Tab-separated table of C-alpha atoms and ligand atoms in Angstrom:
chain	number	residue	atom	x	y	z
A	1	MET	CA	-83.666	2.780	-13.783
A	2	ILE	CA	-83.763	-0.021	-16.105
A	3	ASP	CA	-87.226	0.047	-17.837
A	4	MET	CA	-88.849	-3.694	-18.401
A	5	THR	CA	-92.447	-2.914	-19.305
A	6	ASP	CA	-94.458	-5.676	-21.145
A	7	ARG	CA	-91.350	-7.845	-20.766
A	8	ILE	CA	-92.023	-11.312	-19.368
A	9	VAL	CA	-89.313	-13.460	-17.818
A	10	VAL	CA	-89.182	-16.764	-15.980
A	11	ILE	CA	-87.175	-17.127	-12.713
A	12	THR	CA	-86.301	-20.346	-11.502
A	13	GLY	CA	-85.619	-21.143	-7.591
A	14	ALA	CA	-87.433	-17.896	-6.493
A	15	ASN	CA	-88.342	-18.630	-3.111
A	16	GLY	CA	-85.301	-17.110	-1.460
A	17	GLY	CA	-82.039	-15.969	-1.895
A	18	GLN	CA	-80.953	-14.327	-5.513
A	19	GLY	CA	-84.000	-15.867	-7.143
A	20	LEU	CA	-86.292	-13.500	-4.771
A	21	ALA	CA	-83.987	-10.317	-5.465
A	22	GLU	CA	-84.001	-11.023	-9.017
A	23	THR	CA	-87.965	-11.375	-9.155
A	24	LEU	CA	-88.356	-8.151	-6.754
A	25	MET	CA	-86.107	-6.250	-8.898
A	26	PHE	CA	-87.716	-7.155	-12.225
A	27	ALA	CA	-91.245	-6.585	-11.173
A	28	ARG	CA	-89.785	-3.256	-9.699
A	29	ALA	CA	-88.673	-2.594	-13.180
A	30	GLY	CA	-92.064	-2.955	-14.717
A	31	GLY	CA	-91.833	-6.398	-16.046
A	32	VAL	CA	-93.944	-9.460	-15.366
A	33	VAL	CA	-92.270	-12.269	-13.586
A	34	ILE	CA	-93.258	-16.015	-13.497
A	35	ALA	CA	-91.631	-16.829	-10.134
A	36	THR	CA	-90.925	-20.839	-10.003
A	37	ASP	CA	-89.504	-23.056	-7.450
A	38	LEU	CA	-90.288	-26.419	-5.813
A	39	THR	CA	-93.037	-25.735	-3.613
A	40	ALA	CA	-96.876	-25.819	-4.245
A	41	GLU	CA	-97.227	-22.884	-2.453
A	42	PRO	CA	-94.688	-20.091	-2.284
A	43	PHE	CA	-92.355	-19.159	0.595
A	44	PRO	CA	-94.087	-16.290	2.746
A	45	ALA	CA	-91.687	-13.738	1.221
A	46	VAL	CA	-92.794	-14.794	-2.240
A	47	ALA	CA	-96.434	-14.710	-1.232
A	48	GLU	CA	-95.970	-11.271	0.181
A	49	ALA	CA	-94.453	-9.927	-3.152
A	50	VAL	CA	-97.135	-11.583	-5.637
A	51	LYS	CA	-99.835	-9.578	-3.324
A	52	GLU	CA	-97.526	-6.344	-3.621
A	53	HIS	CA	-97.036	-6.564	-7.294
A	54	ALA	CA	-100.010	-7.776	-8.090
A	55	GLY	CA	-100.227	-9.300	-11.868
A	56	ARG	CA	-96.366	-8.684	-12.439
A	57	ILE	CA	-95.483	-11.440	-10.028
A	58	VAL	CA	-97.131	-14.947	-10.549
A	59	TYR	CA	-95.700	-18.024	-8.649
A	60	ARG	CA	-95.903	-21.505	-10.277
A	61	GLN	CA	-94.547	-24.670	-8.950
A	62	LEU	CA	-91.633	-26.043	-11.126
A	63	ASP	CA	-89.027	-28.536	-10.532
A	64	VAL	CA	-86.333	-27.687	-13.094
A	65	ARG	CA	-85.177	-31.514	-13.269
A	66	LEU	CA	-88.587	-32.424	-14.489
A	67	PRO	CA	-89.473	-31.836	-18.442
A	68	GLN	CA	-93.213	-32.352	-17.762
A	69	GLU	CA	-93.326	-29.604	-15.525
A	70	TRP	CA	-91.557	-27.334	-18.097
A	71	VAL	CA	-93.894	-28.505	-20.768
A	72	ALA	CA	-96.842	-27.495	-18.425
A	73	LEU	CA	-95.406	-24.124	-17.387
A	74	THR	CA	-94.615	-22.912	-20.713
A	75	ARG	CA	-98.369	-24.030	-21.969
A	76	PHE	CA	-99.414	-21.615	-19.273
A	77	ILE	CA	-97.239	-18.836	-20.250
A	78	ARG	CA	-98.170	-19.285	-23.817
A	79	ASP	CA	-102.038	-19.412	-23.078
A	80	GLU	CA	-101.566	-16.733	-20.597
A	81	HIS	CA	-99.228	-14.208	-22.406
A	82	GLY	CA	-98.367	-15.760	-25.870
A	83	CYS	CA	-94.416	-15.402	-25.559
A	84	LEU	CA	-91.558	-14.999	-23.212
A	85	ASP	CA	-88.534	-12.158	-23.033
A	86	GLY	CA	-86.375	-13.748	-20.643
A	87	LEU	CA	-85.042	-16.812	-18.319
A	88	VAL	CA	-83.089	-16.790	-15.311
A	89	ASN	CA	-81.773	-20.182	-14.568
A	90	ASN	CA	-80.986	-19.368	-10.869
A	91	ALA	CA	-81.968	-22.890	-9.380
A	92	GLY	CA	-79.264	-24.401	-7.966
A	93	ILE	CA	-78.035	-26.724	-5.131
A	94	THR	CA	-74.543	-27.824	-3.729
A	95	ARG	CA	-72.855	-30.629	-2.268
A	96	ARG	CA	-69.894	-30.002	0.018
A	97	SER	CA	-67.764	-33.146	-0.446
A	98	ARG	CA	-64.505	-32.817	-1.391
A	99	LEU	CA	-62.583	-35.009	-4.534
A	100	LEU	CA	-62.059	-38.127	-2.317
A	101	ASP	CA	-64.998	-38.209	-0.546
A	102	ALA	CA	-67.774	-36.964	-3.386
A	103	THR	CA	-69.981	-39.630	-4.674
A	104	PRO	CA	-71.410	-40.383	-7.971
A	105	ALA	CA	-74.767	-39.729	-6.300
A	106	ASP	CA	-73.079	-36.214	-5.172
A	107	LEU	CA	-72.042	-35.433	-8.746
A	108	ALA	CA	-75.738	-36.575	-10.371
A	109	ALA	CA	-77.583	-34.761	-7.669
A	110	VAL	CA	-75.793	-31.599	-8.562
A	111	SER	CA	-75.487	-31.717	-12.236
A	112	GLU	CA	-79.424	-32.727	-12.527
A	113	VAL	CA	-80.355	-29.428	-10.875
A	114	ASN	CA	-77.548	-26.849	-12.042
A	115	VAL	CA	-76.934	-28.449	-15.551
A	116	THR	CA	-79.922	-30.454	-16.771
A	117	GLY	CA	-82.440	-28.068	-15.377
A	118	ALA	CA	-80.814	-25.204	-17.271
A	119	LEU	CA	-80.752	-27.278	-20.451
A	120	LEU	CA	-84.487	-28.547	-20.041
A	121	GLY	CA	-85.428	-24.631	-19.342
A	122	MET	CA	-83.545	-23.392	-22.323
A	123	GLN	CA	-85.121	-25.977	-24.692
A	124	ALA	CA	-88.923	-25.697	-23.142
A	125	CYS	CA	-88.405	-21.408	-23.379
A	126	VAL	CA	-86.563	-20.793	-26.568
A	127	PRO	CA	-89.678	-21.777	-28.775
A	128	LEU	CA	-91.661	-19.141	-27.005
A	129	MET	CA	-88.808	-16.321	-27.918
A	130	SER	CA	-87.990	-13.994	-30.469
A	131	SER	CA	-85.288	-11.765	-31.318
A	132	GLY	CA	-84.272	-9.490	-28.376
A	133	ALA	CA	-84.831	-12.366	-25.732
A	134	SER	CA	-82.137	-12.788	-23.092
A	135	ILE	CA	-81.400	-15.805	-21.034
A	136	VAL	CA	-79.233	-15.501	-17.761
A	137	ASN	CA	-77.723	-18.896	-16.400
A	138	VAL	CA	-76.147	-18.476	-12.839
A	139	GLY	CA	-72.982	-19.832	-12.809
A	140	SER	CA	-70.617	-19.154	-9.554
A	141	VAL	CA	-67.140	-18.528	-9.216
A	142	ALA	CA	-66.648	-21.989	-8.824
A	143	ALA	CA	-66.941	-22.207	-12.796
A	144	LEU	CA	-63.834	-19.834	-12.700
A	145	SER	CA	-61.699	-21.824	-10.397
A	146	GLY	CA	-60.924	-24.912	-8.784
A	147	HIS	CA	-63.294	-24.416	-5.911
A	148	TYR	CA	-62.968	-27.168	-3.341
A	149	PRO	CA	-66.595	-28.888	-3.453
A	150	VAL	CA	-65.675	-30.909	-6.345
A	151	ALA	CA	-69.480	-32.123	-7.707
A	152	TYR	CA	-70.584	-28.537	-7.450
A	153	THR	CA	-67.644	-27.191	-9.221
A	154	ALA	CA	-67.997	-29.465	-11.954
A	155	SER	CA	-71.479	-28.706	-12.671
A	156	LYS	CA	-70.937	-25.005	-12.851
A	157	TRP	CA	-68.292	-25.547	-15.427
A	158	ALA	CA	-70.748	-27.634	-17.277
A	159	LEU	CA	-73.302	-24.943	-16.824
A	160	ARG	CA	-70.616	-22.517	-18.316
A	161	GLY	CA	-69.859	-24.748	-21.239
A	162	LEU	CA	-73.553	-24.977	-21.820
A	163	THR	CA	-74.058	-21.354	-21.659
A	164	ILE	CA	-71.468	-20.510	-24.222
A	165	ALA	CA	-72.909	-23.255	-26.568
A	166	ALA	CA	-76.244	-21.833	-26.341
A	167	ALA	CA	-75.044	-18.224	-27.328
A	168	THR	CA	-73.311	-19.644	-30.406
A	169	GLU	CA	-76.631	-21.515	-31.264
A	170	LEU	CA	-79.288	-18.911	-30.472
A	171	GLY	CA	-77.492	-15.548	-31.559
A	172	PRO	CA	-78.643	-16.079	-35.169
A	173	GLN	CA	-82.229	-15.717	-33.635
A	174	GLY	CA	-81.487	-12.863	-31.994
A	175	ILE	CA	-81.478	-14.312	-28.554
A	176	ARG	CA	-78.687	-13.701	-26.160
A	177	VAL	CA	-77.454	-16.314	-23.468
A	178	ASN	CA	-74.669	-14.861	-20.697
A	179	SER	CA	-73.909	-16.143	-17.095
A	180	VAL	CA	-73.286	-14.512	-14.150
A	181	HIS	CA	-70.509	-15.748	-11.529
A	182	PRO	CA	-71.594	-14.821	-8.128
A	183	GLY	CA	-69.030	-14.909	-5.287
A	184	PHE	CA	-69.766	-15.410	-1.606
A	185	ILE	CA	-73.217	-14.070	-1.447
A	186	GLU	CA	-75.557	-14.047	1.727
A	187	THR	CA	-78.274	-16.287	0.860
A	188	PRO	CA	-80.147	-19.589	2.444
A	189	MET	CA	-77.439	-21.493	0.663
A	190	THR	CA	-74.113	-19.943	2.084
A	191	ALA	CA	-76.044	-19.814	5.832
A	192	GLY	CA	-74.887	-23.341	6.081
A	193	ALA	CA	-71.333	-22.575	4.811
A	194	ASN	CA	-68.325	-23.081	7.445
A	195	PRO	CA	-67.254	-20.120	8.983
A	196	ALA	CA	-63.585	-20.784	7.689
A	197	PHE	CA	-64.958	-20.662	4.143
A	198	ARG	CA	-66.510	-17.397	4.690
A	199	GLU	CA	-63.497	-15.870	6.192
A	200	ALA	CA	-60.982	-17.307	3.555
A	201	THR	CA	-63.117	-16.079	0.760
A	202	ILE	CA	-63.352	-12.560	2.288
A	203	ASP	CA	-59.452	-12.824	2.440
A	204	GLU	CA	-59.428	-13.322	-1.202
A	205	THR	CA	-61.747	-10.674	-2.487
A	206	PRO	CA	-60.548	-7.096	-2.974
A	207	LEU	CA	-63.764	-5.490	-1.981
A	208	GLY	CA	-63.110	-7.279	1.524
A	209	ARG	CA	-66.807	-8.326	2.070
A	210	THR	CA	-69.436	-10.682	0.773
A	211	GLY	CA	-72.044	-9.842	-1.642
A	212	THR	CA	-75.882	-9.440	-1.256
A	213	PRO	CA	-78.467	-10.927	-3.240
A	214	GLU	CA	-79.370	-7.517	-4.822
A	215	GLU	CA	-76.001	-7.027	-6.185
A	216	VAL	CA	-76.282	-10.029	-8.159
A	217	ALA	CA	-79.972	-9.221	-9.313
A	218	ALA	CA	-78.819	-5.714	-10.541
A	219	VAL	CA	-76.245	-7.430	-13.049
A	220	VAL	CA	-79.322	-10.147	-14.111
A	221	LEU	CA	-81.285	-7.378	-14.542
A	222	PHE	CA	-78.834	-5.652	-16.802
A	223	LEU	CA	-78.238	-8.704	-18.791
A	224	LEU	CA	-82.404	-9.190	-19.245
A	225	SER	CA	-82.499	-5.790	-20.679
A	226	PRO	CA	-81.888	-3.874	-23.939
A	227	MET	CA	-79.218	-2.148	-22.477
A	228	ALA	CA	-77.130	-5.494	-22.798
A	229	ALA	CA	-78.333	-5.625	-26.738
A	230	PHE	CA	-74.823	-6.738	-28.031
A	231	VAL	CA	-73.775	-8.440	-24.802
A	232	THR	CA	-73.949	-12.593	-25.378
A	233	GLY	CA	-71.850	-15.512	-24.451
A	234	VAL	CA	-70.180	-13.496	-21.705
A	235	ASP	CA	-68.821	-14.916	-18.233
A	236	LEU	CA	-69.815	-11.903	-15.629
A	237	PRO	CA	-68.318	-12.354	-12.301
A	238	VAL	CA	-70.152	-10.499	-9.588
A	239	ASP	CA	-67.618	-11.111	-6.973
A	240	GLY	CA	-66.042	-8.433	-5.309
A	241	GLY	CA	-62.908	-9.341	-7.551
A	242	GLN	CA	-62.449	-12.671	-6.205
A	243	SER	CA	-61.900	-14.348	-9.485
A	244	SER	CA	-59.863	-11.404	-10.783
A	245	HIS	CA	-56.452	-11.844	-9.375
A	246	GLY	CA	-55.399	-15.348	-9.881
A	247	GLY	CA	-53.910	-15.492	-6.444
A	248	ALA	CA	-51.911	-12.452	-6.180
A	249	LYS	CA	-54.221	-10.707	-3.341
A	250	SER	CA	-52.196	-12.797	-0.789
A	251	VAL	CA	-48.705	-11.621	-2.183
A	252	SER	CA	-50.174	-7.918	-2.435
A	253	ASP	CA	-51.705	-7.917	1.131
A	254	ALA	CA	-48.157	-9.552	2.544
A	255	LEU	CA	-46.152	-6.819	1.018
A	256	ARG	CA	-48.409	-3.866	2.417
B	301	NAD	N1	-74.989	-18.011	-2.416
B	301	NAD	C1	-73.698	-17.857	-3.023
B	301	NAD	O1	-72.856	-17.386	-2.598
B	301	NAD	C2	-73.561	-18.442	-4.388
B	301	NAD	C3	-72.462	-18.284	-5.126
B	301	NAD	C4	-72.043	-18.825	-6.290
B	301	NAD	C5	-73.164	-19.132	-7.001
B	301	NAD	N2	-74.724	-19.268	-6.456
B	301	NAD	C6	-75.570	-19.640	-7.226
B	301	NAD	O2	-76.678	-18.700	-7.114
B	301	NAD	C7	-78.070	-19.470	-7.267
B	301	NAD	C8	-78.953	-19.061	-6.583
B	301	NAD	O3	-78.544	-19.566	-5.090
B	301	NAD	P1	-78.901	-19.207	-3.661
B	301	NAD	O4	-77.588	-18.652	-3.083
B	301	NAD	O5	-79.734	-17.708	-3.999
B	301	NAD	O6	-79.437	-20.086	-3.168
B	301	NAD	P2	-80.780	-20.629	-2.262
B	301	NAD	O7	-80.508	-22.150	-1.471
B	301	NAD	O8	-81.151	-19.413	-1.577
B	301	NAD	O9	-81.527	-20.619	-3.551
B	301	NAD	C9	-81.894	-21.867	-4.548
B	301	NAD	C10	-83.143	-22.174	-4.726
B	301	NAD	O10	-83.238	-23.304	-5.637
B	301	NAD	C11	-84.545	-24.039	-5.763
B	301	NAD	N3	-84.261	-25.130	-6.012
B	301	NAD	C12	-83.152	-26.182	-5.808
B	301	NAD	N4	-83.437	-27.552	-6.485
B	301	NAD	C13	-84.672	-27.130	-7.196
B	301	NAD	C14	-85.063	-27.733	-8.339
B	301	NAD	N5	-84.807	-28.963	-8.725
B	301	NAD	N6	-85.864	-27.132	-8.982
B	301	NAD	C15	-86.216	-25.953	-8.943
B	301	NAD	N7	-86.070	-24.925	-7.771
B	301	NAD	C16	-84.834	-25.801	-7.164
B	301	NAD	C17	-84.440	-24.050	-3.886
B	301	NAD	O11	-85.521	-24.245	-3.553
B	301	NAD	C18	-83.744	-22.447	-3.634
B	301	NAD	O12	-85.116	-21.669	-3.498
B	301	NAD	C19	-77.773	-21.033	-7.685
B	301	NAD	O13	-77.596	-21.676	-8.938
B	301	NAD	C20	-76.126	-20.832	-6.714
B	301	NAD	O14	-75.601	-22.124	-7.151
B	301	NAD	C21	-74.656	-18.835	-5.192
């Protein structure tokens, strides 16, 4: 078990899916989570978790696109805790339009949350961090491939670049910055996906199934922890092998 006692992290997009799983796992490891999302009040599962882990999960409203909300959040953290040990830029949205249908509005909307949100988060939180702190940006297999929803894919490639630049910039301060790239994970985001997308993804996944939010959260927890003390600037897929084979799986399967 990873011990995160006395460590404080911010997790964005924590009302459900992977953000909630990361929040619960971090709190169970003994840390304090400032769990944030768009709503003034947390969703019921988060409210339940706040009650169950009294003092170790605190919910705050945060729209990652708004600099003034990051200022208010970090002021609260400075007043209440004095410092910060981690940030998980997990909040994300998708648009599923393809190349010839995607609009500038699709590109702008997705980039504002998935890229600008992460940039603002790092800019706000790094001043509260010191050596040993860790930032995890949640990318996607889309950031490692030519995934068809073009605005989403472009945003996750941009986030990947932002992450590596941040790792270079913050390394001398002892602050680590890494990406995790989930494959198809069963969350509210994928609940609305076309069943054909789900099936085709499973066909491309060597482990032959979709993933759970907890399987991503475990890797995020590792990257936040001192066990990953010499790991920075890394792209870590959590995708059952989907991004590993460069298309060779269908060839291998055809010849079985
Ligand atoms: N589920 C998957 O298969 C999958 C695959 C690859 C990557 N991802 C990425 O994982 C992350 C988590 O996704 P999820 O599957 O848990 O999705 P989800 O839709 O369940 O959760 C995303 C959360 O982000 C929040 N959010 C959206 N816009 C926000 C904003 N402006 N400010 C603050 N919060 C905002 C939502 O309210 C929601 O609670 C996302 O970055 C997503 O792109 C998911």
